[in-house]
Short mmCIF file of C-alpha atoms in Angstrom, two decimals:
data_model
loop_
_atom_site.label_atom_id
_atom_site.label_comp_id
_atom_site.label_asym_id
_atom_site.label_seq_id
_atom_site.Cartn_x
_atom_site.Cartn_y
_atom_site.Cartn_z
CA MET A 1 125.16 -0.17 65.64
CA ALA A 2 128.87 -0.28 66.06
CA LEU A 3 131.11 -1.18 63.22
CA VAL A 4 133.64 -3.96 63.49
CA SER A 5 136.98 -2.18 63.47
CA ALA A 6 140.62 -2.90 64.04
CA GLY A 7 141.21 -4.66 67.30
CA THR A 8 137.60 -5.67 67.85
CA THR A 9 137.26 -9.02 69.58
CA ILE A 10 134.18 -11.16 69.21
CA GLY A 11 133.70 -14.06 71.55
CA PHE A 12 130.48 -15.99 71.08
CA TYR A 13 127.08 -15.90 69.46
CA ARG A 14 123.87 -16.21 71.41
CA ALA A 15 120.55 -17.40 70.03
CA SER A 16 117.19 -18.16 71.59
CA CYS A 17 114.55 -20.64 70.53
CA LEU A 18 110.86 -20.10 71.06
CA GLN A 19 109.51 -22.94 73.16
CA SER A 20 105.96 -24.23 73.20
CA ASN A 21 105.30 -22.26 76.39
CA SER A 22 106.46 -19.07 74.61
CA LYS A 23 109.49 -18.75 76.87
CA SER A 24 112.89 -18.35 75.35
CA GLN A 25 115.91 -20.49 76.06
CA ASP A 26 119.33 -19.03 75.49
CA MET A 27 121.99 -21.14 73.89
CA ALA A 28 125.63 -20.14 73.68
CA PHE A 29 127.69 -21.34 70.75
CA PRO A 30 131.42 -20.86 71.43
CA GLN A 31 133.24 -19.16 68.58
CA GLU A 32 136.89 -18.65 67.90
CA THR A 33 137.92 -15.12 68.79
CA VAL A 34 139.18 -13.28 65.73
CA ARG A 35 140.68 -9.82 65.34
CA VAL A 36 139.54 -8.01 62.20
CA SER A 37 140.34 -4.71 60.52
CA HIS A 38 137.36 -4.05 58.32
CA GLN A 39 133.79 -2.85 58.28
CA ARG A 40 130.87 -5.15 57.89
CA GLU A 41 128.86 -5.01 54.65
CA PHE A 42 125.11 -5.58 54.89
CA ARG A 43 123.88 -7.86 52.08
CA GLY A 44 120.14 -8.18 52.42
CA VAL A 45 117.21 -9.44 50.41
CA TRP A 46 113.47 -8.90 50.87
CA VAL A 47 111.23 -11.97 51.12
CA ALA A 48 107.60 -10.91 50.53
CA THR A 49 104.70 -13.04 51.73
CA VAL A 50 101.76 -10.84 50.67
CA LEU A 51 100.07 -12.27 47.57
CA ASN A 52 102.57 -15.15 47.97
CA LEU A 53 105.02 -13.07 45.96
CA ASP A 54 108.09 -14.91 47.28
CA TRP A 55 107.14 -17.39 50.00
CA PRO A 56 105.23 -19.59 50.36
CA SER A 57 104.54 -20.04 46.67
CA GLN A 58 100.80 -20.33 47.35
CA PRO A 59 98.52 -20.38 50.39
CA GLY A 60 97.61 -23.67 52.02
CA LEU A 61 100.70 -25.69 51.12
CA SER A 62 101.64 -28.54 53.42
CA VAL A 63 103.99 -27.71 56.26
CA GLU A 64 106.64 -29.91 54.68
CA VAL A 65 106.49 -27.98 51.40
CA GLN A 66 106.48 -24.60 53.16
CA LYS A 67 109.61 -25.53 55.05
CA SER A 68 111.37 -26.95 52.02
CA GLU A 69 110.61 -23.81 49.98
CA LEU A 70 112.05 -21.58 52.67
CA ILE A 71 115.12 -23.76 53.08
CA GLU A 72 115.68 -23.59 49.33
CA ILE A 73 115.55 -19.78 49.51
CA LEU A 74 117.98 -19.64 52.42
CA ASP A 75 120.38 -22.12 50.89
CA ARG A 76 120.49 -20.09 47.71
CA ILE A 77 121.19 -16.75 49.35
CA GLN A 78 123.75 -18.43 51.58
CA ARG A 79 125.56 -19.63 48.47
CA LEU A 80 125.52 -16.05 47.23
CA ASN A 81 127.06 -14.91 50.53
CA PHE A 82 124.16 -12.74 51.57
CA ASN A 83 123.96 -12.15 55.29
CA ALA A 84 120.46 -10.81 55.95
CA VAL A 85 116.87 -11.76 55.14
CA ILE A 86 114.05 -9.22 55.47
CA LEU A 87 111.06 -11.55 55.97
CA GLN A 88 107.54 -10.13 55.79
CA VAL A 89 105.74 -11.42 58.88
CA ARG A 90 102.78 -9.02 59.02
CA PRO A 91 101.58 -8.37 55.47
CA THR A 92 97.96 -7.36 56.15
CA GLY A 93 97.36 -7.04 59.88
CA ASP A 94 97.92 -10.77 60.27
CA ALA A 95 100.76 -13.01 61.40
CA PHE A 96 103.28 -15.51 60.05
CA TYR A 97 103.87 -16.65 63.61
CA LYS A 98 101.86 -17.76 66.65
CA SER A 99 100.19 -14.67 68.05
CA GLU A 100 97.52 -13.82 70.58
CA VAL A 101 97.30 -10.32 69.13
CA GLU A 102 96.61 -10.97 65.43
CA PRO A 103 95.33 -13.95 63.44
CA TRP A 104 97.29 -16.41 61.32
CA SER A 105 97.75 -15.09 57.80
CA TYR A 106 95.64 -16.15 54.85
CA TRP A 107 98.80 -16.11 52.75
CA LEU A 108 100.16 -18.94 54.88
CA THR A 109 97.32 -21.42 55.30
CA GLY A 110 94.68 -20.18 52.85
CA GLU A 111 92.32 -19.23 55.67
CA GLN A 112 92.85 -16.35 58.03
CA GLY A 113 93.05 -17.54 61.62
CA LYS A 114 93.91 -21.13 60.69
CA ALA A 115 97.17 -22.44 62.16
CA PRO A 116 99.55 -24.66 60.18
CA GLU A 117 98.81 -28.36 60.56
CA PRO A 118 100.77 -30.14 61.84
CA PHE A 119 101.67 -27.13 63.91
CA TYR A 120 104.88 -25.22 63.48
CA ASP A 121 105.80 -21.58 63.92
CA PRO A 122 107.13 -20.17 60.61
CA LEU A 123 108.97 -17.25 62.21
CA GLU A 124 110.64 -19.49 64.78
CA PHE A 125 111.61 -21.86 61.98
CA ALA A 126 112.94 -19.01 59.82
CA VAL A 127 115.02 -17.54 62.65
CA LEU A 128 116.63 -20.89 63.45
CA GLU A 129 117.34 -21.73 59.81
CA CYS A 130 118.79 -18.26 59.16
CA HIS A 131 121.05 -18.42 62.19
CA LYS A 132 122.27 -21.87 61.21
CA ARG A 133 123.54 -20.20 58.04
CA ASN A 134 124.92 -17.10 59.78
CA ILE A 135 122.18 -14.97 58.22
CA GLU A 136 120.37 -12.23 60.10
CA LEU A 137 116.57 -12.33 60.22
CA HIS A 138 114.82 -8.96 60.17
CA ALA A 139 111.06 -9.20 60.77
CA TRP A 140 109.26 -7.00 58.24
CA PHE A 141 105.96 -5.39 59.28
CA ASN A 142 103.48 -3.48 57.16
CA PRO A 143 102.31 -0.98 59.75
CA TYR A 144 98.85 0.00 58.46
CA ARG A 145 97.70 -2.20 55.60
CA ALA A 146 94.76 -4.32 56.82
CA GLY A 147 93.76 -6.20 53.69
CA LYS A 148 94.36 -6.66 50.00
CA ASN A 149 91.70 -7.67 47.51
CA LEU A 150 92.46 -10.47 45.07
CA PRO A 151 91.60 -9.94 41.39
CA ASN A 152 88.28 -11.57 40.45
CA ARG A 153 87.94 -13.05 43.93
CA GLU A 154 85.76 -12.48 46.93
CA PRO A 155 87.46 -10.45 49.67
CA ILE A 156 89.44 -12.53 52.13
CA LYS A 157 87.31 -13.28 55.19
CA THR A 158 88.80 -11.75 58.30
CA VAL A 159 88.43 -13.18 61.78
CA ALA A 160 89.14 -12.01 65.32
CA PRO A 161 91.52 -10.73 66.54
CA HIS A 162 92.06 -9.02 63.17
CA ILE A 163 91.61 -5.30 63.64
CA SER A 164 88.88 -5.14 60.98
CA VAL A 165 86.81 -7.34 63.32
CA THR A 166 87.80 -5.87 66.67
CA HIS A 167 87.80 -2.22 65.55
CA PRO A 168 86.05 -1.98 62.17
CA GLU A 169 85.48 1.74 62.69
CA TYR A 170 89.18 2.35 62.06
CA VAL A 171 89.61 0.19 58.96
CA TYR A 172 88.72 1.78 55.63
CA SER A 173 88.41 0.53 52.08
CA TYR A 174 90.82 2.51 49.96
CA GLY A 175 91.25 1.51 46.34
CA SER A 176 91.84 -2.24 46.22
CA GLU A 177 93.01 -2.43 49.81
CA GLN A 178 91.81 -2.06 53.36
CA TRP A 179 93.74 0.43 55.45
CA MET A 180 94.02 1.13 59.16
CA ASP A 181 93.73 4.73 60.31
CA PRO A 182 97.20 5.79 61.54
CA GLY A 183 95.62 8.61 63.55
CA ALA A 184 93.61 6.29 65.78
CA LYS A 185 95.19 5.49 69.13
CA VAL A 186 93.93 1.92 69.01
CA VAL A 187 95.76 1.43 65.69
CA GLN A 188 98.96 2.94 67.04
CA ASP A 189 98.77 0.76 70.17
CA GLN A 190 98.10 -2.34 68.08
CA LEU A 191 101.17 -1.78 65.91
CA TYR A 192 103.38 -1.11 68.94
CA ASN A 193 102.12 -4.15 70.84
CA VAL A 194 102.44 -6.46 67.82
CA ILE A 195 106.07 -5.50 67.19
CA LEU A 196 107.13 -5.56 70.83
CA ASP A 197 105.47 -8.97 71.22
CA VAL A 198 107.66 -10.36 68.44
CA VAL A 199 110.81 -8.79 69.86
CA ARG A 200 110.17 -10.28 73.28
CA ARG A 201 109.44 -13.80 72.06
CA TYR A 202 111.70 -14.31 69.06
CA ASP A 203 115.41 -14.00 68.48
CA VAL A 204 115.02 -11.64 65.52
CA ASP A 205 117.99 -9.48 64.62
CA GLY A 206 116.00 -6.54 63.35
CA ILE A 207 112.58 -4.94 62.98
CA HIS A 208 111.86 -3.56 59.53
CA MET A 209 109.13 -1.42 58.01
CA ASP A 210 108.78 -0.40 54.38
CA ASP A 211 107.36 2.65 52.60
CA TYR A 212 103.66 2.00 53.32
CA PHE A 213 102.64 4.53 55.96
CA TYR A 214 99.67 6.49 54.70
CA PRO A 215 98.71 4.81 51.44
CA TYR A 216 99.93 5.78 48.02
CA PRO A 217 97.30 8.07 46.49
CA GLN A 218 94.55 6.32 44.57
CA HIS A 219 92.45 7.80 41.78
CA ILE A 220 88.96 7.17 40.50
CA LYS A 221 87.45 7.90 37.11
CA ASN A 222 85.12 10.84 36.83
CA THR A 223 81.56 9.56 36.41
CA ASP A 224 80.90 12.13 33.70
CA THR A 225 84.14 11.87 31.77
CA SER A 226 85.76 8.44 31.97
CA SER A 227 89.08 9.78 30.69
CA ILE A 228 89.50 12.09 33.70
CA GLU A 229 90.65 10.70 37.00
CA GLN A 230 90.07 12.30 40.37
CA HIS A 231 92.11 11.89 43.53
CA LEU A 232 90.50 9.54 46.05
CA PRO A 233 90.88 11.12 49.49
CA PHE A 234 91.89 8.96 52.42
CA PRO A 235 88.77 8.83 54.65
CA ASP A 236 90.17 9.91 58.02
CA ASP A 237 88.13 13.11 58.41
CA ARG A 238 86.41 11.84 61.55
CA THR A 239 89.69 11.07 63.31
CA TYR A 240 91.13 14.45 62.37
CA GLU A 241 88.01 16.25 63.60
CA LEU A 242 88.31 14.44 66.93
CA TYR A 243 91.92 15.61 67.14
CA GLN A 244 90.79 19.19 66.55
CA GLN A 245 88.01 18.89 69.12
CA GLN A 246 90.65 17.88 71.66
CA GLY A 247 92.58 21.08 70.98
CA GLY A 248 94.85 19.97 68.13
CA LYS A 249 96.17 22.83 65.97
CA LEU A 250 98.18 21.07 63.27
CA SER A 251 97.07 21.09 59.64
CA LYS A 252 95.78 17.76 58.42
CA ALA A 253 99.00 17.01 56.53
CA ASP A 254 101.17 17.92 59.52
CA TRP A 255 98.90 15.92 61.84
CA ARG A 256 99.26 12.85 59.64
CA ARG A 257 103.05 13.21 59.59
CA ASP A 258 103.02 13.62 63.34
CA ASN A 259 101.04 10.39 63.70
CA VAL A 260 103.73 8.52 61.81
CA ASN A 261 106.59 10.25 63.60
CA LYS A 262 105.14 9.46 67.01
CA ILE A 263 104.91 5.73 66.36
CA ILE A 264 108.45 5.65 64.94
CA GLU A 265 109.80 7.40 68.05
CA ARG A 266 107.71 5.20 70.35
CA LEU A 267 108.97 2.03 68.69
CA SER A 268 112.53 3.27 68.83
CA VAL A 269 112.34 3.72 72.59
CA GLY A 270 110.40 0.51 73.16
CA LEU A 271 112.78 -1.63 71.12
CA LYS A 272 115.86 -0.31 72.89
CA ASN A 273 114.25 -0.82 76.28
CA THR A 274 113.27 -4.39 75.39
CA LYS A 275 116.27 -5.73 73.47
CA GLU A 276 118.87 -3.10 72.78
CA HIS A 277 120.73 -5.21 70.22
CA VAL A 278 117.71 -5.56 67.90
CA LYS A 279 118.10 -3.15 64.99
CA PHE A 280 115.27 -0.90 63.83
CA GLY A 281 115.22 -0.12 60.12
CA ILE A 282 112.86 1.50 57.65
CA SER A 283 112.84 1.39 53.86
CA PRO A 284 111.12 4.54 52.59
CA PHE A 285 110.51 5.75 49.07
CA GLY A 286 113.92 6.60 47.67
CA ILE A 287 113.24 10.31 47.12
CA TYR A 288 112.60 12.42 50.22
CA ARG A 289 110.88 15.19 48.30
CA PRO A 290 111.03 16.36 44.68
CA GLY A 291 113.82 18.93 44.41
CA GLN A 292 115.85 17.44 47.25
CA PRO A 293 118.57 17.37 46.14
CA PRO A 294 118.21 19.92 43.30
CA GLY A 295 117.41 18.36 39.95
CA ILE A 296 115.59 15.36 41.45
CA SER A 297 111.96 14.90 40.48
CA ALA A 298 109.25 12.33 41.10
CA ASN A 299 105.57 11.83 40.37
CA ILE A 300 104.88 11.72 44.11
CA ASP A 301 105.94 13.74 47.13
CA PRO A 302 106.32 11.15 49.92
CA TYR A 303 106.57 13.87 52.57
CA GLU A 304 103.27 15.40 51.53
CA GLU A 305 101.35 12.39 50.24
CA LEU A 306 102.62 9.40 52.24
CA HIS A 307 103.32 11.66 55.22
CA SER A 308 106.69 10.03 55.53
CA ASP A 309 109.45 12.22 57.01
CA ALA A 310 112.39 9.86 56.65
CA LYS A 311 114.91 12.69 56.93
CA LYS A 312 113.56 13.50 60.38
CA TRP A 313 113.94 9.87 61.50
CA LEU A 314 117.61 10.00 60.56
CA GLU A 315 118.14 13.40 62.15
CA ALA A 316 116.47 12.30 65.38
CA GLY A 317 118.36 9.00 65.47
CA TRP A 318 115.16 7.01 65.97
CA ILE A 319 116.26 4.28 63.58
CA ASP A 320 119.41 2.20 63.34
CA TYR A 321 119.42 1.99 59.57
CA LEU A 322 117.63 3.51 56.61
CA ALA A 323 117.16 1.58 53.37
CA PRO A 324 115.86 4.10 50.82
CA GLN A 325 114.40 2.34 47.81
CA LEU A 326 116.70 3.68 45.09
CA TYR A 327 115.01 1.86 42.24
CA TRP A 328 116.50 3.99 39.46
CA GLN A 329 119.52 3.74 37.21
CA ILE A 330 122.81 5.50 37.71
CA LYS A 331 122.36 7.73 34.67
CA ALA A 332 118.67 8.50 35.23
CA PRO A 333 118.76 12.30 34.89
CA GLN A 334 116.07 13.04 37.48
CA GLN A 335 116.41 10.04 39.83
CA SER A 336 120.10 9.18 39.76
CA TYR A 337 121.16 6.34 42.07
CA PRO A 338 124.50 7.88 43.14
CA VAL A 339 123.06 11.37 43.54
CA LEU A 340 120.28 10.10 45.79
CA LEU A 341 122.51 7.77 47.80
CA LYS A 342 124.99 10.58 48.40
CA TRP A 343 122.15 12.87 49.53
CA TRP A 344 120.82 10.37 52.06
CA SER A 345 124.33 9.71 53.33
CA GLU A 346 124.96 13.40 53.83
CA ASN A 347 121.70 13.96 55.72
CA ASN A 348 122.65 11.54 58.47
CA PRO A 349 123.89 13.56 61.47
CA LYS A 350 123.40 10.67 63.95
CA LYS A 351 125.64 8.42 61.83
CA ARG A 352 123.10 5.66 61.17
CA HIS A 353 123.75 3.00 58.56
CA ILE A 354 122.43 3.45 55.03
CA TYR A 355 121.57 0.26 53.11
CA ALA A 356 120.33 1.29 49.67
CA GLY A 357 117.43 -0.70 48.26
CA VAL A 358 118.25 -2.08 44.80
CA ALA A 359 115.75 -2.90 42.02
CA LEU A 360 116.93 -6.41 41.20
CA TYR A 361 113.52 -7.08 39.63
CA LYS A 362 114.11 -4.51 36.88
CA ILE A 363 116.66 -6.75 35.22
CA GLU A 364 113.71 -8.96 34.35
CA THR A 365 110.84 -6.49 34.14
CA GLN A 366 112.59 -3.59 32.40
CA GLY A 367 115.62 -5.20 30.82
CA TRP A 368 118.26 -3.43 32.88
CA PRO A 369 121.77 -4.61 32.01
CA ILE A 370 123.51 -6.68 34.65
CA THR A 371 126.30 -4.11 34.74
CA GLU A 372 123.87 -1.56 36.18
CA LEU A 373 123.53 -3.40 39.47
CA ILE A 374 127.20 -4.30 39.62
CA GLN A 375 128.02 -0.60 39.31
CA GLN A 376 125.41 0.29 41.93
CA ILE A 377 127.08 -2.07 44.40
CA ALA A 378 130.44 -0.46 43.59
CA ILE A 379 128.98 3.02 44.16
CA THR A 380 127.58 1.93 47.51
CA ARG A 381 130.97 0.56 48.54
CA SER A 382 132.67 3.79 47.47
CA LEU A 383 130.44 5.66 49.94
CA ALA A 384 131.26 3.39 52.88
CA PRO A 385 133.11 6.27 54.64
CA LYS A 386 129.73 8.04 54.68
CA LEU A 387 128.12 4.91 56.22
CA ALA A 388 126.57 3.56 53.04
CA LEU A 389 127.42 0.06 54.22
CA GLY A 390 125.41 -2.32 52.06
CA ASN A 391 122.42 -3.02 49.87
CA ILE A 392 119.07 -4.77 50.10
CA PHE A 393 117.71 -6.40 46.95
CA PHE A 394 114.06 -6.43 45.94
CA ARG A 395 113.25 -9.25 45.93
CA VAL A 396 114.20 -12.89 46.46
CA LYS A 397 111.97 -14.32 43.72
CA PHE A 398 114.41 -12.92 41.20
CA PHE A 399 117.15 -15.07 42.68
CA ASN A 400 114.98 -18.15 42.64
CA ASN A 401 115.31 -19.76 39.22
CA SER A 402 117.47 -22.82 39.80
CA ASP A 403 118.70 -22.72 36.19
CA VAL A 404 120.28 -19.31 36.41
CA PHE A 405 123.02 -19.77 38.99
CA ASN A 406 126.76 -20.26 38.72
CA ARG A 407 127.04 -19.51 35.03
CA PRO A 408 130.41 -17.87 34.22
CA LEU A 409 130.48 -14.62 32.33
CA HIS A 410 131.68 -16.03 29.00
CA ASN A 411 128.57 -18.23 28.82
CA ILE A 412 126.17 -15.31 28.80
CA ILE A 413 127.98 -12.37 27.29
CA SER A 414 125.98 -12.60 24.07
CA ARG A 415 122.63 -13.41 25.67
CA PRO A 416 119.80 -11.00 24.80
CA LYS A 417 118.69 -10.65 28.41
CA VAL A 418 120.65 -11.27 31.56
CA PHE A 419 119.28 -11.95 35.00
CA LEU A 420 120.71 -11.57 38.48
CA VAL A 421 123.25 -9.33 40.07
CA LYS A 422 126.91 -10.18 40.46
CA GLU A 423 127.12 -12.77 43.17
CA TYR A 424 128.72 -11.95 46.47
CA THR A 425 130.84 -15.03 45.87
CA ARG A 426 134.42 -15.63 44.79
CA ILE A 427 135.53 -13.06 47.34
CA LYS A 428 137.75 -13.79 50.30
CA ILE A 429 135.61 -14.32 53.37
CA ILE A 430 136.45 -15.07 56.99
CA LEU A 431 133.34 -15.86 59.01
CA ILE A 432 133.56 -14.78 62.62
CA ALA A 433 131.03 -14.83 65.43
CA SER A 434 127.67 -14.63 63.74
CA TYR A 435 127.65 -12.31 60.75
CA PHE A 436 130.95 -10.61 60.03
CA PHE A 437 132.99 -10.81 56.86
CA SER A 438 136.58 -10.17 55.89
CA LYS A 439 137.81 -7.32 53.80
CA ILE A 440 136.36 -7.57 50.31
CA GLU A 441 138.89 -8.12 47.56
CA LEU A 442 137.38 -8.11 44.09
CA ALA A 443 138.93 -9.25 40.84
CA THR A 444 137.27 -9.47 37.46
CA THR A 445 138.10 -13.15 37.20
CA ASP A 446 136.14 -13.73 40.39
CA ILE A 447 132.91 -12.24 39.06
CA HIS A 448 130.25 -14.72 38.05
CA PHE A 449 126.84 -14.00 36.61
CA SER A 450 123.61 -15.79 36.00
CA TYR A 451 121.13 -15.31 33.22
CA ARG A 452 117.60 -15.88 32.10
CA THR A 453 116.55 -15.76 28.48
CA ALA A 454 113.60 -13.62 27.50
#
């Protein structure tokens, strides 16, 4: 991913629309050629569809309401001068788009396998609406989660071609979720084919995966002593034994990591061979391992327990950007935002982009001061020479209260609880081609905030 630098010339922007026959049609939109002398800043936001966390607000809404909700989201982040949306299109082995490989999502229509009526393709619609606003659309895939139980509800009924129907032997109940076995070839092939299918048929700007590889460890209460919890092992013994029978020598932990690494490498090659301009990004847990760097601690070791080797993906150059979820405060003694961001930036020999994930939600859920996130943005910008070139905010719901926008600072300075990060507005912007911005010039009088009372 090349940076826009001095003397760069950008001519036109190309987009493609998915047609009813699933063939794409290229459209060229002439743009004025502009010479710029700055780097691009990535300003992203996650839009979660699982459990209807962000969009749509509930399953089974009319097509008209679904569209209007998404347009409201996009209009709002456009006003805030964001330039990328990370839209979850495969939350639980299902699809927010027309697919022959996986069924329509329950979270869209309220019934897995049921298409929107009247028909429309949500991903096609989202791509077109994003590009109208000069916003990138990165399609977000959960690689292995197959289902999620709803509290006090019957499990969601799955239908073919959901993998729990076509290959139930490789889908396991684990805690409150259903999980695909990452060691099974059929699961690996399914993930690869699903993602490449989207890249071929849609004009997405990026492919994105989050931190869910092997599942976060679950615990169960001891039957004898209810106060004692025991680790719930992930039930992939049979797959590992088959690997050993075929001559495999890796330990189980190393074998699991290798399963994840192989699919990341395979996707990297496949994406570049299909559409070289489509970015490949992953958003892992923000700490690589406890003790790296020294003084950092966590209650989980992602390398050992999620079998996620994000440092290797950077070192191998398999991904175009890494978005570590740095959901801690600047002064957190054992999980410091700047310490962790600097570490990731320094372990980047292939010079990939680093877009730190920011815990926008903690302003509301944990009472973080608004200044925390403003300072985190400033820290990210200070590390731009090390390719920390933007942030992604979790998640769009916390931008979505229509009463909290465009309130100047003096209106909220005495409020007991503030909401929302400093807007990316009131800065000088020159829009060129599709997604590039002018040099950022900040002044305190240009900073506006929004708030929400407790």
